[in-house]
C-alpha cells in the first residue's frame, strides 16, 4: 500500500523516517528487550529518552536556561485554563487578541478566572487577517498577554510580536512550533499540543520562564500546577512516554535530515510560496488570506462555488491527497503543510490543482 500525501491540520503527517525508525524499535528499544510503550517511566532507558528529548528541544529552539520545559498531557486546550490558574495571580487581568477559534477559546476559558480583555479581533472578516495592535489599549497591569501565534483554522500568523513591555507574552504555538526559529526570551510562556508539528496526540509541551512558576492559585488542581511538574521533571505522574520518545525522533530528524530550524524555515517557506504563487495566479482557486499574515503552515483556499469545492475534495482523495477539506467555519479547502510534508507533496498537489483547473475552469 502506498502512503498518501496527508494535508491534515492535526493529528498530522509525521516524517516517514521517524515512523520507520519507531517501527524498527517497536518491539525492542535498544537492548532493553521491551517497547518504549511498555517501559517504566522511571527506568534508566526512559530517563535517557526524556532527557535526550528535552536537551534536543532546548538546543533546537535555543531555550534559555531560565526556562523550564514541561512534558504534559491534556492538549493545548488544557493550557487555556492552566495558564490563568498559574499566571493570573497579580491584578487578575489578562489581554487577548482574538484571531480565531483557538484564541477565542483561550479567552473564554481564562474569563472564568479573571478579568479578560480582547484588545483586538479579526472576527469581522472571518479571521482572515491579523488585526493591528495599539499598545496604548493594552492593560498595563495585566498578568499576561495571550496570542495564538499561528491560526490553524484560518491560515494566518503573527509576523510581529505585540509590544507588551513587562507583561509576559503567552503564545499558543500548537501549529507552528519548530517550523522556524523563535526568540524564546521574548515570551513568558509558550505552549503547544504535539500533534501538528512535533509528534502524536497526547503530548503537550510547555516552555515557561521560571519566575512565572510557583504562584498558582490556591484552588489550582495539583495536575494543573506548573510548579508540581517543574519540580518533578515532568514525572509527577506518568508522562506521555511514547509521545516524548517520538518527539525525540522528530527532533533528531529535524537536526540531522533537515539541517536545523533555519533550514526548516527556508524549506517551509519554499513549500508555502509554491502553493500561494499558484493560488494567486489561478482563475479558479482563491486563497482566503492576503499579504504578510499568511501562514506558512496552513493554507486555506476556495473556488467560491460549494459544489466545485466538494468535487475537488472528492477527486483529490481519489488522487492520493487526503484531508484537504477546509474547516467548516471557512469552507472550501485547507492544505496543512507542516514540517513533515515534503516539497514533492506540495508540487504534486499544485500539479493536481492545475489539472483540475483546466478541466473545470
Ligand atoms: C489544534 C490546536 C489547538 C487544540 O489542541 P488540542 O491539543 O486538541 O487541545 C489549540 N490551539 C491551536 C493553535 C491548535 O492548532
JSON list of C-alpha atoms in Angstrom, two decimals, residues 173-302:
[
{"chain": "A", "resi": 173, "resn": "UNK", "atom": "CA", "xyz": [2.22, 27.73, 19.14]},
{"chain": "A", "resi": 174, "resn": "UNK", "atom": "CA", "xyz": [0.45, 24.43, 18.56]},
{"chain": "A", "resi": 175, "resn": "UNK", "atom": "CA", "xyz": [0.53, 24.68, 14.77]},
{"chain": "A", "resi": 176, "resn": "UNK", "atom": "CA", "xyz": [3.83, 26.49, 14.19]},
{"chain": "A", "resi": 177, "resn": "UNK", "atom": "CA", "xyz": [6.28, 25.36, 16.82]},
{"chain": "A", "resi": 178, "resn": "UNK", "atom": "CA", "xyz": [9.50, 24.05, 15.25]},
{"chain": "A", "resi": 179, "resn": "UNK", "atom": "CA", "xyz": [8.54, 25.45, 11.83]},
{"chain": "A", "resi": 180, "resn": "UNK", "atom": "CA", "xyz": [11.01, 28.32, 12.15]},
{"chain": "A", "resi": 181, "resn": "UNK", "atom": "CA", "xyz": [13.30, 29.79, 14.80]},
{"chain": "A", "resi": 182, "resn": "UNK", "atom": "CA", "xyz": [11.69, 31.86, 17.56]},
{"chain": "A", "resi": 183, "resn": "UNK", "atom": "CA", "xyz": [13.30, 34.05, 20.19]},
{"chain": "A", "resi": 184, "resn": "UNK", "atom": "CA", "xyz": [12.02, 32.25, 23.27]},
{"chain": "A", "resi": 185, "resn": "UNK", "atom": "CA", "xyz": [13.25, 35.05, 25.53]},
{"chain": "A", "resi": 186, "resn": "UNK", "atom": "CA", "xyz": [10.52, 37.30, 24.10]},
{"chain": "A", "resi": 187, "resn": "UNK", "atom": "CA", "xyz": [7.88, 35.06, 25.66]},
{"chain": "A", "resi": 188, "resn": "UNK", "atom": "CA", "xyz": [6.87, 34.34, 29.22]},
{"chain": "A", "resi": 189, "resn": "UNK", "atom": "CA", "xyz": [5.28, 31.08, 28.21]},
{"chain": "A", "resi": 190, "resn": "UNK", "atom": "CA", "xyz": [4.87, 29.02, 25.04]},
{"chain": "A", "resi": 191, "resn": "UNK", "atom": "CA", "xyz": [2.59, 26.02, 24.77]},
{"chain": "A", "resi": 192, "resn": "UNK", "atom": "CA", "xyz": [1.78, 23.57, 22.01]},
{"chain": "A", "resi": 193, "resn": "UNK", "atom": "CA", "xyz": [-0.10, 20.34, 21.50]},
{"chain": "A", "resi": 194, "resn": "UNK", "atom": "CA", "xyz": [2.27, 17.90, 19.82]},
{"chain": "A", "resi": 195, "resn": "UNK", "atom": "CA", "xyz": [0.00, 16.55, 17.13]},
{"chain": "A", "resi": 196, "resn": "UNK", "atom": "CA", "xyz": [0.70, 19.18, 14.46]},
{"chain": "A", "resi": 197, "resn": "UNK", "atom": "CA", "xyz": [4.44, 19.57, 14.22]},
{"chain": "A", "resi": 198, "resn": "UNK", "atom": "CA", "xyz": [6.00, 17.51, 16.99]},
{"chain": "A", "resi": 199, "resn": "UNK", "atom": "CA", "xyz": [4.59, 14.03, 17.34]},
{"chain": "A", "resi": 200, "resn": "UNK", "atom": "CA", "xyz": [1.47, 12.09, 18.21]},
{"chain": "A", "resi": 201, "resn": "UNK", "atom": "CA", "xyz": [-1.53, 13.47, 20.07]},
{"chain": "A", "resi": 202, "resn": "UNK", "atom": "CA", "xyz": [-1.37, 13.13, 23.83]},
{"chain": "A", "resi": 203, "resn": "UNK", "atom": "CA", "xyz": [1.75, 15.18, 24.48]},
{"chain": "A", "resi": 204, "resn": "UNK", "atom": "CA", "xyz": [1.63, 18.89, 25.27]},
{"chain": "A", "resi": 205, "resn": "UNK", "atom": "CA", "xyz": [4.83, 20.90, 25.55]},
{"chain": "A", "resi": 206, "resn": "UNK", "atom": "CA", "xyz": [5.06, 23.96, 27.79]},
{"chain": "A", "resi": 207, "resn": "UNK", "atom": "CA", "xyz": [8.10, 26.24, 27.83]},
{"chain": "A", "resi": 208, "resn": "UNK", "atom": "CA", "xyz": [7.81, 28.63, 30.75]},
{"chain": "A", "resi": 209, "resn": "UNK", "atom": "CA", "xyz": [10.04, 31.27, 32.31]},
{"chain": "A", "resi": 210, "resn": "UNK", "atom": "CA", "xyz": [11.00, 30.20, 35.80]},
{"chain": "A", "resi": 211, "resn": "UNK", "atom": "CA", "xyz": [9.81, 33.32, 37.58]},
{"chain": "A", "resi": 212, "resn": "UNK", "atom": "CA", "xyz": [6.26, 32.65, 36.33]},
{"chain": "A", "resi": 213, "resn": "UNK", "atom": "CA", "xyz": [6.18, 29.33, 38.14]},
{"chain": "A", "resi": 214, "resn": "UNK", "atom": "CA", "xyz": [5.23, 28.94, 41.78]},
{"chain": "A", "resi": 215, "resn": "UNK", "atom": "CA", "xyz": [2.36, 31.40, 42.07]},
{"chain": "A", "resi": 216, "resn": "UNK", "atom": "CA", "xyz": [-0.58, 29.19, 41.20]},
{"chain": "A", "resi": 217, "resn": "UNK", "atom": "CA", "xyz": [-3.91, 29.92, 42.78]},
{"chain": "A", "resi": 218, "resn": "UNK", "atom": "CA", "xyz": [-4.86, 28.00, 45.88]},
{"chain": "A", "resi": 219, "resn": "UNK", "atom": "CA", "xyz": [-7.69, 26.22, 44.06]},
{"chain": "A", "resi": 220, "resn": "UNK", "atom": "CA", "xyz": [-5.42, 25.01, 41.22]},
{"chain": "A", "resi": 221, "resn": "UNK", "atom": "CA", "xyz": [-5.66, 21.24, 40.82]},
{"chain": "A", "resi": 222, "resn": "UNK", "atom": "CA", "xyz": [-2.32, 19.60, 41.53]},
{"chain": "A", "resi": 223, "resn": "UNK", "atom": "CA", "xyz": [-2.10, 18.31, 37.96]},
{"chain": "A", "resi": 224, "resn": "UNK", "atom": "CA", "xyz": [-2.63, 21.87, 36.67]},
{"chain": "A", "resi": 225, "resn": "UNK", "atom": "CA", "xyz": [0.17, 23.39, 38.71]},
{"chain": "A", "resi": 226, "resn": "UNK", "atom": "CA", "xyz": [3.30, 24.14, 36.67]},
{"chain": "A", "resi": 227, "resn": "UNK", "atom": "CA", "xyz": [5.43, 24.01, 39.82]},
{"chain": "A", "resi": 228, "resn": "UNK", "atom": "CA", "xyz": [4.45, 20.41, 40.56]},
{"chain": "A", "resi": 229, "resn": "UNK", "atom": "CA", "xyz": [5.56, 19.34, 37.07]},
{"chain": "A", "resi": 230, "resn": "UNK", "atom": "CA", "xyz": [8.66, 21.54, 37.04]},
{"chain": "A", "resi": 231, "resn": "UNK", "atom": "CA", "xyz": [9.84, 20.26, 40.42]},
{"chain": "A", "resi": 232, "resn": "UNK", "atom": "CA", "xyz": [9.41, 16.64, 39.39]},
{"chain": "A", "resi": 233, "resn": "UNK", "atom": "CA", "xyz": [10.91, 16.92, 35.90]},
{"chain": "A", "resi": 234, "resn": "UNK", "atom": "CA", "xyz": [7.53, 16.15, 34.27]},
{"chain": "A", "resi": 235, "resn": "UNK", "atom": "CA", "xyz": [7.46, 12.92, 36.33]},
{"chain": "A", "resi": 236, "resn": "UNK", "atom": "CA", "xyz": [4.91, 13.84, 38.99]},
{"chain": "A", "resi": 237, "resn": "UNK", "atom": "CA", "xyz": [2.76, 11.18, 37.41]},
{"chain": "A", "resi": 238, "resn": "UNK", "atom": "CA", "xyz": [3.24, 9.06, 34.30]},
{"chain": "A", "resi": 239, "resn": "UNK", "atom": "CA", "xyz": [4.14, 11.38, 31.44]},
{"chain": "A", "resi": 240, "resn": "UNK", "atom": "CA", "xyz": [3.07, 10.59, 27.85]},
{"chain": "A", "resi": 241, "resn": "UNK", "atom": "CA", "xyz": [6.11, 8.39, 27.37]},
{"chain": "A", "resi": 242, "resn": "UNK", "atom": "CA", "xyz": [5.64, 7.27, 23.79]},
{"chain": "A", "resi": 243, "resn": "UNK", "atom": "CA", "xyz": [4.88, 10.79, 22.58]},
{"chain": "A", "resi": 244, "resn": "UNK", "atom": "CA", "xyz": [8.06, 12.07, 24.23]},
{"chain": "A", "resi": 245, "resn": "UNK", "atom": "CA", "xyz": [10.03, 9.31, 22.52]},
{"chain": "A", "resi": 246, "resn": "UNK", "atom": "CA", "xyz": [8.56, 10.23, 19.12]},
{"chain": "A", "resi": 247, "resn": "UNK", "atom": "CA", "xyz": [9.24, 13.93, 19.69]},
{"chain": "A", "resi": 248, "resn": "UNK", "atom": "CA", "xyz": [12.86, 12.98, 20.34]},
{"chain": "A", "resi": 249, "resn": "UNK", "atom": "CA", "xyz": [12.98, 11.18, 16.99]},
{"chain": "A", "resi": 250, "resn": "UNK", "atom": "CA", "xyz": [11.31, 14.13, 15.24]},
{"chain": "A", "resi": 251, "resn": "UNK", "atom": "CA", "xyz": [13.90, 16.48, 16.72]},
{"chain": "A", "resi": 252, "resn": "UNK", "atom": "CA", "xyz": [16.72, 14.20, 15.57]},
{"chain": "A", "resi": 253, "resn": "UNK", "atom": "CA", "xyz": [15.20, 14.20, 12.08]},
{"chain": "A", "resi": 254, "resn": "UNK", "atom": "CA", "xyz": [14.88, 17.99, 12.16]},
{"chain": "A", "resi": 255, "resn": "UNK", "atom": "CA", "xyz": [18.55, 18.38, 13.09]},
{"chain": "A", "resi": 256, "resn": "UNK", "atom": "CA", "xyz": [20.13, 15.60, 11.05]},
{"chain": "A", "resi": 257, "resn": "UNK", "atom": "CA", "xyz": [17.93, 15.34, 7.97]},
{"chain": "A", "resi": 258, "resn": "UNK", "atom": "CA", "xyz": [16.52, 18.84, 7.64]},
{"chain": "A", "resi": 259, "resn": "UNK", "atom": "CA", "xyz": [19.60, 20.66, 8.92]},
{"chain": "A", "resi": 260, "resn": "UNK", "atom": "CA", "xyz": [18.06, 22.55, 11.84]},
{"chain": "A", "resi": 261, "resn": "UNK", "atom": "CA", "xyz": [15.44, 25.25, 12.26]},
{"chain": "A", "resi": 262, "resn": "UNK", "atom": "CA", "xyz": [16.84, 27.87, 9.87]},
{"chain": "A", "resi": 263, "resn": "UNK", "atom": "CA", "xyz": [16.85, 25.33, 7.04]},
{"chain": "A", "resi": 264, "resn": "UNK", "atom": "CA", "xyz": [13.46, 24.03, 8.12]},
{"chain": "A", "resi": 265, "resn": "UNK", "atom": "CA", "xyz": [12.11, 27.57, 7.85]},
{"chain": "A", "resi": 266, "resn": "UNK", "atom": "CA", "xyz": [13.55, 28.03, 4.36]},
{"chain": "A", "resi": 267, "resn": "UNK", "atom": "CA", "xyz": [12.07, 24.70, 3.29]},
{"chain": "A", "resi": 268, "resn": "UNK", "atom": "CA", "xyz": [8.67, 25.60, 4.75]},
{"chain": "A", "resi": 269, "resn": "UNK", "atom": "CA", "xyz": [8.71, 28.99, 3.05]},
{"chain": "A", "resi": 270, "resn": "UNK", "atom": "CA", "xyz": [9.53, 27.35, -0.24]},
{"chain": "A", "resi": 271, "resn": "UNK", "atom": "CA", "xyz": [6.60, 24.95, 0.06]},
{"chain": "A", "resi": 272, "resn": "UNK", "atom": "CA", "xyz": [4.21, 27.74, 1.08]},
{"chain": "A", "resi": 273, "resn": "UNK", "atom": "CA", "xyz": [5.40, 30.06, -1.71]},
{"chain": "A", "resi": 274, "resn": "UNK", "atom": "CA", "xyz": [4.84, 27.34, -4.29]},
{"chain": "A", "resi": 275, "resn": "UNK", "atom": "CA", "xyz": [1.24, 26.94, -3.19]},
{"chain": "A", "resi": 276, "resn": "UNK", "atom": "CA", "xyz": [0.45, 30.64, -2.68]},
{"chain": "A", "resi": 277, "resn": "UNK", "atom": "CA", "xyz": [2.07, 31.60, -6.02]},
{"chain": "A", "resi": 278, "resn": "UNK", "atom": "CA", "xyz": [-0.17, 29.17, -7.81]},
{"chain": "A", "resi": 279, "resn": "UNK", "atom": "CA", "xyz": [-3.26, 30.28, -5.84]},
{"chain": "A", "resi": 280, "resn": "UNK", "atom": "CA", "xyz": [-2.51, 33.93, -6.67]},
{"chain": "A", "resi": 281, "resn": "UNK", "atom": "CA", "xyz": [-2.28, 33.12, -10.36]},
{"chain": "A", "resi": 282, "resn": "UNK", "atom": "CA", "xyz": [-5.23, 30.74, -10.51]},
{"chain": "A", "resi": 283, "resn": "UNK", "atom": "CA", "xyz": [-8.52, 31.76, -12.06]},
{"chain": "A", "resi": 284, "resn": "UNK", "atom": "CA", "xyz": [-10.37, 29.00, -10.27]},
{"chain": "A", "resi": 285, "resn": "UNK", "atom": "CA", "xyz": [-8.91, 28.86, -6.77]},
{"chain": "A", "resi": 286, "resn": "UNK", "atom": "CA", "xyz": [-8.56, 31.78, -4.42]},
{"chain": "A", "resi": 287, "resn": "UNK", "atom": "CA", "xyz": [-6.55, 31.96, -1.18]},
{"chain": "A", "resi": 288, "resn": "UNK", "atom": "CA", "xyz": [-8.60, 33.32, 1.75]},
{"chain": "A", "resi": 289, "resn": "UNK", "atom": "CA", "xyz": [-5.68, 35.22, 3.31]},
{"chain": "A", "resi": 290, "resn": "UNK", "atom": "CA", "xyz": [-3.65, 38.00, 1.70]},
{"chain": "A", "resi": 291, "resn": "UNK", "atom": "CA", "xyz": [-0.27, 39.52, 2.36]},
{"chain": "A", "resi": 292, "resn": "UNK", "atom": "CA", "xyz": [2.14, 39.10, 5.20]},
{"chain": "A", "resi": 293, "resn": "UNK", "atom": "CA", "xyz": [-0.35, 37.46, 7.58]},
{"chain": "A", "resi": 294, "resn": "UNK", "atom": "CA", "xyz": [-0.37, 34.30, 5.51]},
{"chain": "A", "resi": 295, "resn": "UNK", "atom": "CA", "xyz": [0.53, 31.20, 7.47]},
{"chain": "A", "resi": 296, "resn": "UNK", "atom": "CA", "xyz": [3.29, 29.03, 6.07]},
{"chain": "A", "resi": 297, "resn": "UNK", "atom": "CA", "xyz": [1.73, 26.01, 7.83]},
{"chain": "A", "resi": 298, "resn": "UNK", "atom": "CA", "xyz": [-1.99, 26.14, 7.00]},
{"chain": "A", "resi": 299, "resn": "UNK", "atom": "CA", "xyz": [-3.21, 27.36, 3.62]},
{"chain": "A", "resi": 300, "resn": "UNK", "atom": "CA", "xyz": [-6.99, 27.73, 3.20]},
{"chain": "A", "resi": 301, "resn": "UNK", "atom": "CA", "xyz": [-8.40, 28.26, -0.29]},
{"chain": "A", "resi": 302, "resn": "UNK", "atom": "CA", "xyz": [-11.77, 28.23, -2.03]}
]
